[in-house]
Structures are given as structure tokens and as C-alpha cells.
Coordinates of C-alpha atoms and ligand atoms in Angstrom, one line a residue:
X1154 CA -27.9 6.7 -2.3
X1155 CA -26.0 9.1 0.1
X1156 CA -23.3 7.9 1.6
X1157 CA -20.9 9.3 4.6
X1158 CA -17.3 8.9 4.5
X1159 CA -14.1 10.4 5.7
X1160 CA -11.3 11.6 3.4
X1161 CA -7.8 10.5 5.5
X1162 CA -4.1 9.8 4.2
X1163 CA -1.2 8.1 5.4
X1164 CA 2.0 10.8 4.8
X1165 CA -0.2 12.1 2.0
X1166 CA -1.1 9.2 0.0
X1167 CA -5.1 10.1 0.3
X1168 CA -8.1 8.2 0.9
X1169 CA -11.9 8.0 1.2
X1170 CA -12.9 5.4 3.4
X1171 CA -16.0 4.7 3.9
X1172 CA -18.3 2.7 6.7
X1173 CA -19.9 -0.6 5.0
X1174 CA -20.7 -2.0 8.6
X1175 CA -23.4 0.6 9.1
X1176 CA -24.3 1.5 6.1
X1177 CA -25.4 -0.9 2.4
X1178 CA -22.9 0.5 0.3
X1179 CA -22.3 -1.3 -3.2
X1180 CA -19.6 -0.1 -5.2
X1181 CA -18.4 -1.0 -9.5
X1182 CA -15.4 0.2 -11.5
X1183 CA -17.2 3.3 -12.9
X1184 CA -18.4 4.4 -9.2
X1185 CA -15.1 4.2 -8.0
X1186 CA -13.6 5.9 -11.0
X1187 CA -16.0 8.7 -10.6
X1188 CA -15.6 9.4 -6.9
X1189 CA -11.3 9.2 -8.0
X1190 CA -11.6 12.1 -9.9
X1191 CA -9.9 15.3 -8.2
X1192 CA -11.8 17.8 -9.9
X1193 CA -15.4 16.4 -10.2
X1194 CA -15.4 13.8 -7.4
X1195 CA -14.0 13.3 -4.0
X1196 CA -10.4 12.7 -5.2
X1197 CA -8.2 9.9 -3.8
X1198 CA -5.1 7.5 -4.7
X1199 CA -7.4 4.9 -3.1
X1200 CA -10.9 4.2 -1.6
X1201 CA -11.1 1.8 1.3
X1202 CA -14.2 0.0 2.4
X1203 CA -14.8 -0.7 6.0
X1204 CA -17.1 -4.2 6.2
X1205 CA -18.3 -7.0 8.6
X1206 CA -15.4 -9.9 8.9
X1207 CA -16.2 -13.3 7.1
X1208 CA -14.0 -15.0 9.2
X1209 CA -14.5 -15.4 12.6
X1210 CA -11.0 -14.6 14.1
X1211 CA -11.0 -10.8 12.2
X1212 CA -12.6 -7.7 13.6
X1213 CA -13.3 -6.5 9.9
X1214 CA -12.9 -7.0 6.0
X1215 CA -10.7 -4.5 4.8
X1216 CA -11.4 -3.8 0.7
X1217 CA -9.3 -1.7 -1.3
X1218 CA -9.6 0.0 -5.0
X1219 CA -7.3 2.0 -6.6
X1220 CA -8.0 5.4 -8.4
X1221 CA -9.0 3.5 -11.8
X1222 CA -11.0 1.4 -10.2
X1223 CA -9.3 -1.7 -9.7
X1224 CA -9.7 -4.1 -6.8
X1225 CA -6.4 -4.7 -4.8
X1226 CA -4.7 -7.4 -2.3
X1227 CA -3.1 -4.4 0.2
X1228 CA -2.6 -0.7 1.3
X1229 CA -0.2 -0.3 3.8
X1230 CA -0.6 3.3 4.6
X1231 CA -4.5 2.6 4.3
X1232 CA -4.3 -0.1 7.0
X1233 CA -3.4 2.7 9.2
X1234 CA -6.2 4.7 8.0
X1235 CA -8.6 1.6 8.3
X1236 CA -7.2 1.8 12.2
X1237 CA -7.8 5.3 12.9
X1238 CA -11.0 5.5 11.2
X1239 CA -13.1 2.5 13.0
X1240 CA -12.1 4.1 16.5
X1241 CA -13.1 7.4 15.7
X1242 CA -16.3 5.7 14.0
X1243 CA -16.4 4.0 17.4
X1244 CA -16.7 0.9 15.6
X1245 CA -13.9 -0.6 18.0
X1246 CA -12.7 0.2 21.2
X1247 CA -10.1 -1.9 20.9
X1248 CA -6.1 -1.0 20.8
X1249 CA -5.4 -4.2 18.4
X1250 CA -7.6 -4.6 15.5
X1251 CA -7.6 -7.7 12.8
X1252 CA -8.6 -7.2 9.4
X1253 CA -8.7 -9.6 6.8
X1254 CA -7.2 -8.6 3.5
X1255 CA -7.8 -10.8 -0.4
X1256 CA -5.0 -12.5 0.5
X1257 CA -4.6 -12.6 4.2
X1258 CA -4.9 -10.5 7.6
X1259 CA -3.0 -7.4 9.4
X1260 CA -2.8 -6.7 12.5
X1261 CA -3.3 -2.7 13.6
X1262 CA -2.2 -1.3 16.5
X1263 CA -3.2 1.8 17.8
X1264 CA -0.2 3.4 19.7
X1265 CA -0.1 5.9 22.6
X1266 CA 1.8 8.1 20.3
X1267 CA -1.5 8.1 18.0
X1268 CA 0.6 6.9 15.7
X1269 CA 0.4 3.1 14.0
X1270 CA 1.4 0.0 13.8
X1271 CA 0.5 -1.9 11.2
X1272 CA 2.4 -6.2 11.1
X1273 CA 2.0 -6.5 7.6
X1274 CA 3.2 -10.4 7.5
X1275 CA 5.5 -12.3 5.7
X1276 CA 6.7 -10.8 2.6
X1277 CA 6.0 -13.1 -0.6
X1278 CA 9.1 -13.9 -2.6
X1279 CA 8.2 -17.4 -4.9
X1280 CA 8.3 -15.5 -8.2
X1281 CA 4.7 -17.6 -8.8
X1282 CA 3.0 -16.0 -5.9
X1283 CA 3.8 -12.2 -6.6
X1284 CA 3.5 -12.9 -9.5
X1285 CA 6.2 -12.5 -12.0
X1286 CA 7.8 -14.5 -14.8
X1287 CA 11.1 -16.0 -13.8
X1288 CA 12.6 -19.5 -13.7
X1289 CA 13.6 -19.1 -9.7
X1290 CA 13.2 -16.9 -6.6
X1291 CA 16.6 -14.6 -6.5
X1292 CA 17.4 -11.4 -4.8
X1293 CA 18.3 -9.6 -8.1
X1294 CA 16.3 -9.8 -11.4
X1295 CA 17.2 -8.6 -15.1
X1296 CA 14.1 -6.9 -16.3
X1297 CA 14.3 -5.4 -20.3
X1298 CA 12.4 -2.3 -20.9
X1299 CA 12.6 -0.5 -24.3
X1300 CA 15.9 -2.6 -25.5
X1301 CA 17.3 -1.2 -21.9
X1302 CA 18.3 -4.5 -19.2
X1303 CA 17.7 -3.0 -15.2
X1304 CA 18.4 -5.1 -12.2
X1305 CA 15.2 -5.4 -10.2
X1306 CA 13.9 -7.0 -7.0
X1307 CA 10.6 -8.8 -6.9
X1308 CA 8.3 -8.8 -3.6
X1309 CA 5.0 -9.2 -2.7
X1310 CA 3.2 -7.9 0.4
X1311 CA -0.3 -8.9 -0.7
X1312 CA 0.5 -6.7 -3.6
X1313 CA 2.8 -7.5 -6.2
X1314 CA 6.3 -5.2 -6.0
X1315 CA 9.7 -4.4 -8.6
X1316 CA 11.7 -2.3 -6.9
X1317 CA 15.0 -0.5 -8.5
X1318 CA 18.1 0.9 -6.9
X1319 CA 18.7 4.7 -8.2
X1320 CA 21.4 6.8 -6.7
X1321 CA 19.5 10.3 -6.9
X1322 CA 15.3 9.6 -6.7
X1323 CA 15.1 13.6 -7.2
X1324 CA 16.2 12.1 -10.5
X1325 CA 15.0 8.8 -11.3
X1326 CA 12.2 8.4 -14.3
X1327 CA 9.9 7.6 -12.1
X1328 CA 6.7 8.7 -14.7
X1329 CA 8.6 7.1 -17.7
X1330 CA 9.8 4.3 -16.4
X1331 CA 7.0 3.8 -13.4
X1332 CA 4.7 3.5 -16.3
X1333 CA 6.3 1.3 -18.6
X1334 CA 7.4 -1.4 -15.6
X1335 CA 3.4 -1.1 -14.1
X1336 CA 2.7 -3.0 -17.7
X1337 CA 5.7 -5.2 -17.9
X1338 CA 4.5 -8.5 -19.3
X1339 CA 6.7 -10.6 -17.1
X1340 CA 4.1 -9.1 -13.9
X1341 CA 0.6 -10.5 -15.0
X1342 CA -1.3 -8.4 -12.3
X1343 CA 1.1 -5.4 -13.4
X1344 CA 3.0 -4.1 -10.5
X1345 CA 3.8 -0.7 -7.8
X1346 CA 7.4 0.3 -8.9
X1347 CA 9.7 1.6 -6.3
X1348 CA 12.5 3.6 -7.0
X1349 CA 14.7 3.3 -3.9
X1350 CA 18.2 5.5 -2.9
X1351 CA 20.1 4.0 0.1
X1352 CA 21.2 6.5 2.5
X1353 CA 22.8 3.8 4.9
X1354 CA 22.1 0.9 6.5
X1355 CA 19.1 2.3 8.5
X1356 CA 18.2 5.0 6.2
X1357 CA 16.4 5.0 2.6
X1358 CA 14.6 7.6 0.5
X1359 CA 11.9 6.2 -1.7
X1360 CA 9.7 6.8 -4.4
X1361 CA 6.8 4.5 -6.0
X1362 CA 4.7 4.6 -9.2
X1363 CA 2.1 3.1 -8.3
X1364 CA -0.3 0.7 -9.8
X1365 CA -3.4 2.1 -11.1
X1366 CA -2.4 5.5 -9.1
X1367 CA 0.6 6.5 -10.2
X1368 CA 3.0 8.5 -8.2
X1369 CA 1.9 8.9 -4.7
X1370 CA 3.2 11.0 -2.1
X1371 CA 3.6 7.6 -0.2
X1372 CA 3.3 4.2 -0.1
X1373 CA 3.3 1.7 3.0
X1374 CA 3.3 -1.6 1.1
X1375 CA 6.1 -0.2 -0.9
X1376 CA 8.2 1.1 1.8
X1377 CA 8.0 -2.8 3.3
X1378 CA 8.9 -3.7 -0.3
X1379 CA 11.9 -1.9 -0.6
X1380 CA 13.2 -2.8 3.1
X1381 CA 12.7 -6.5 2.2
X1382 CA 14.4 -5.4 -1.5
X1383 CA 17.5 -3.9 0.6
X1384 CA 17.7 -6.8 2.5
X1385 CA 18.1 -9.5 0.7
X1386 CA 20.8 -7.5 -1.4
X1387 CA 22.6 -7.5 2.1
X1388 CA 22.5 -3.0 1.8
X1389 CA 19.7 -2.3 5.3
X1390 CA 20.0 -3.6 8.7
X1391 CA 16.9 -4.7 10.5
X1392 CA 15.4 -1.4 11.3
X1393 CA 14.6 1.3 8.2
X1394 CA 13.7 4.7 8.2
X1395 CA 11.9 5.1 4.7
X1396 CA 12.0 8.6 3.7
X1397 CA 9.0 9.5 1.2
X1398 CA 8.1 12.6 -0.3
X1399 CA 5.0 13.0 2.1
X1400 CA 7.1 11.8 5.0
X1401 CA 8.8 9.0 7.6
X1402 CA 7.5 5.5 7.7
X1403 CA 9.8 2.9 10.1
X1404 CA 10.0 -0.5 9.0
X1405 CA 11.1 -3.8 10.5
X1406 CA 12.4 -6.6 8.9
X1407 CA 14.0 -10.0 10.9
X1408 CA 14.0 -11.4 7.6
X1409 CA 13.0 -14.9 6.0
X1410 CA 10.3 -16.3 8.3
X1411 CA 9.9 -12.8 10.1
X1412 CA 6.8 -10.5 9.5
X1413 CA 7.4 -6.9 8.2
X1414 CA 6.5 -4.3 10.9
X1415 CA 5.2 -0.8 9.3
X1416 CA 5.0 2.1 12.2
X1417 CA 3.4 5.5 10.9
X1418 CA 1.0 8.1 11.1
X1419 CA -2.7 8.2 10.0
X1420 CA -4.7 11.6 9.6
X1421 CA -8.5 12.7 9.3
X1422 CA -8.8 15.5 6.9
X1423 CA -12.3 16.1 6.6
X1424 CA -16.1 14.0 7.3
X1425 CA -18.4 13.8 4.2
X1426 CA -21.6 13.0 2.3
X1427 CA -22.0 12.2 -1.2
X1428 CA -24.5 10.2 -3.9
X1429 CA -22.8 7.3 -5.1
Ligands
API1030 N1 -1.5 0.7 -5.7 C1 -1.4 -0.4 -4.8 C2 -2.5 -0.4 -3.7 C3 -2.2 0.8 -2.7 C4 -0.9 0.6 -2.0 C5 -0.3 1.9 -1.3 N2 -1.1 3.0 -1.3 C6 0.1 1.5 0.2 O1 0.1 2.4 1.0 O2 0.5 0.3 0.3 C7 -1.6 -1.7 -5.7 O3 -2.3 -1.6 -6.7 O4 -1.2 -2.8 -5.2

């Protein structure tokens, strides 16, 4: 089946996202693992589908899988993507555009700016709905890796979170221990590990290992991660530059009760075609 898509990212984390409203389009583990690969397929850190709501107050389903083929909850810089993508597929003319995620909704904004914004909701902190194994919800977490105890912070977005305070992320071990955290037993999904240095209280540089990609160049759901992270350790104020080795993401926090608020950019590389 031949199937057109567009190859976007979001500060370089990359995508294919492809149009299920217009076209049949039915995708498995080894499909998506095949079109992942940077030498003999498309190459992404994520494919995103683009399909007809189920629910009656959405615009569209938004579907995401990971490089190794794994279905996730969120993409944050995706969501952007997703935006960008139906008004240049003219599949909405509208400004404001409600997608319905595995475990919720977003709400993308197109801005004048062409840049995005993207309310990601309430970040998740009951240790049971991340998930992750601990007695009670705290802002700090002892996590042992490798006979080695690191404080971590636990967070949700959709997607499950452990984020790590490092003073140099030029630095940190973020393939070593990226990798070993990803399969930590206490996070039954596994987990996208952030490995964030604060700046100030308004500025952060981040990394993140991501799960089932690995390092990215960027990740949205992260950068809300780490804000939230930050702020319940009482380091950021409400507004956050997160600085990412592909670029700039803003983030806005109230806190507890408060939706996170994810402003970036969102970039069409190239149009496609390709067999699945
Ligand atoms: N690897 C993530 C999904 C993509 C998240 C990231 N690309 C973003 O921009 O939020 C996970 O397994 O939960």
C-alpha cells in the first residue's frame, strides 16, 4: 500500500506523520520498526498518526509509536507537529485544535508567530498513575541503580517521567544511565529520563533518554516534566525557558491544579510516499 506522509520535527526531535483521515492506513510493531530505521527506512524518533476523533468534543485522535515500535500515551513536541501538519493538510482551518490522546486530550494552538502552543494538562504525580513503585507521592525519590542511590523526581504527562538534577548535562551519563533507568523495575511501563541543570529560576538546560528512542535532540513532554520536577523541589518560578540541544521550548507551570503550557516551534522538512 502506498502511503503519503510528511517527515516534520519539533527542535529536531523527528517525525513521520502520516494522514489516517484520508487515507486506510494500518500499522504493527514490525511496520513501524521498519519505516524507524535511518538507513533503510524513513528514519524518525517517532511516527504520529493523524485519525478521525472517537469522541465527539475532539477534532482528531492523535496516536503515537516510538522508534521500536511501541505504542505511547504523549509527544509533546509531536503535538505541535500534529498542529502544523492538519493545517497544511487542510484538514482544519481552525486556530485551536483538540486531540484526544490514550490517556486524555491537548489543546493546539496555532500562533501568529507560526509558532505553538500546545496545554498539555495536569501533570500526573500519584506514584500509581505514572506509574512507579513507591509507598507515597513526594517531590524527591531515592532510586538504586547498579549498588549506586540517585535522588529522582517522578511525573507523568501522559507519559511516565524520572527526572535527575546534574550540574553539567555536557557531562551527565545520559546513554549509561538513560539506559539503565528506561528499564528500572520500580517504572512498569519503563520511563523517558531527563537529565536537568538549572540555570536559574527561569532558565534550565535539559537532556532526555528517551523511551524506546533514546537520546533525542528534544523532548516536549520531558521539558514539561522537568519544569513540574523543578517545581515542586521549590528551584523554577512559573515561567521556564528549557534549553535542549535542538533548541528553546517555554513552559508554564501555576502548579498543583494548573495545566502545563508548552510554546514552541514545529517544522515541515520534506512530503513523501512510501509502501508500508
Ligand atoms: N518517548 C516518549 C514518547 C515521545 C515523547 C517526546 N518525543 C516528546 O516530545 O514529548 C515515550 O515513550 O513516552
Amino acid at each position: 500500500m502506498l502511503v503519503r506522509f510528511s517527515k516534520m520535527h519539533g527542535l529536531g526531535n523527528d517525525f513521520m506523520v502520516i494522514d489516517a483521515v484520508a487515507q486506510r492506513v494500518r500499522l504493527n510493531t514490525d511496520t513501524v520498526k521498519r519505516l524507524a530505521d535511518r538507513h533503510t527506512g524513513v528514519g524518525f524518533d517517532q511516527l504520529l498518526l493523524v485519525e478521525p476523533p472517537t469522541r465527539p468534543d475532539m477534532d482528531f485522535r492523535y496516536r503515537i509509536y516510538n522508534a521500536d515500535g511501541s505504542e505511547v500515551e504523549h509527544c509533546g513536541n509531536g503535538a505541535r507537529c500534529f498542529a502544523r501538519f492538519v493545517r497544511e493538510r487542510r484538514l482544519s482551518v481552525k486556530n485551536e485544535i483538540r486531540v484526544e490522546t490514550a490517556k486524555g486530550s491537548a489543546l493546539l494552538t496555532l500562533l501568529p508567530d507560526r509558532q505553538v502552543e500546545v496545554n498539555m494538562g495536569e501533570p500526573v504525580l500519584q506514584p500509581v498513575e505514572i506509574p512507579f513503585a513507591a509507598e507515597q507521592e513526594a517531590a524527591i525519590y531515592r532510586l538504586e541503580i547498579e549498588g549506586q542511590c540517585y535522588e529522582v523526581s517522578a511525573v507523568s504527562m501522559g507519559n511516565p517521567h524520572c527526572v535527575l538534577l546534574v550540574n553539567d548535562v555536557a557531562q551527565a551519563p545520559v546513554k549509561q544511565l538513560g539506559r539503565l533507568i528506561e528499564r528500572h523495575a520500580r517504572f512498569p511501563q519503563r520511563v523517558n529520563v531527563g537529565f536537568m541543570q538549572v540555570m536559574s529560576r527561569s532558565q534550565i538546560q535539559l537532556r532526555v533518554f528517551e523511551r524506546g528512542a533514546g537520546e533525542t535532540q528534544a523532548c516536549g513532554t520531558g521539558a514539561c516534566a522537568a519544569v513540574v520536577a523543578g517545581r515542586l523541589r521549590g528551584l523554577l518560578d512559573e515561567q521556564v525557558d528549557v534549553h535542549l540541544t535542538g533548541g528553546k521550548l517555554q513552559i508554564s507551570w501555576e502548579g498543583k491544579g494548573s495545566p502545563v503550557l508548552m510554546t514552541g516551534p514545529a517544522t515541515t522538512v520534506y512530503e513523501g510516499q512510501v509502501y508500508l
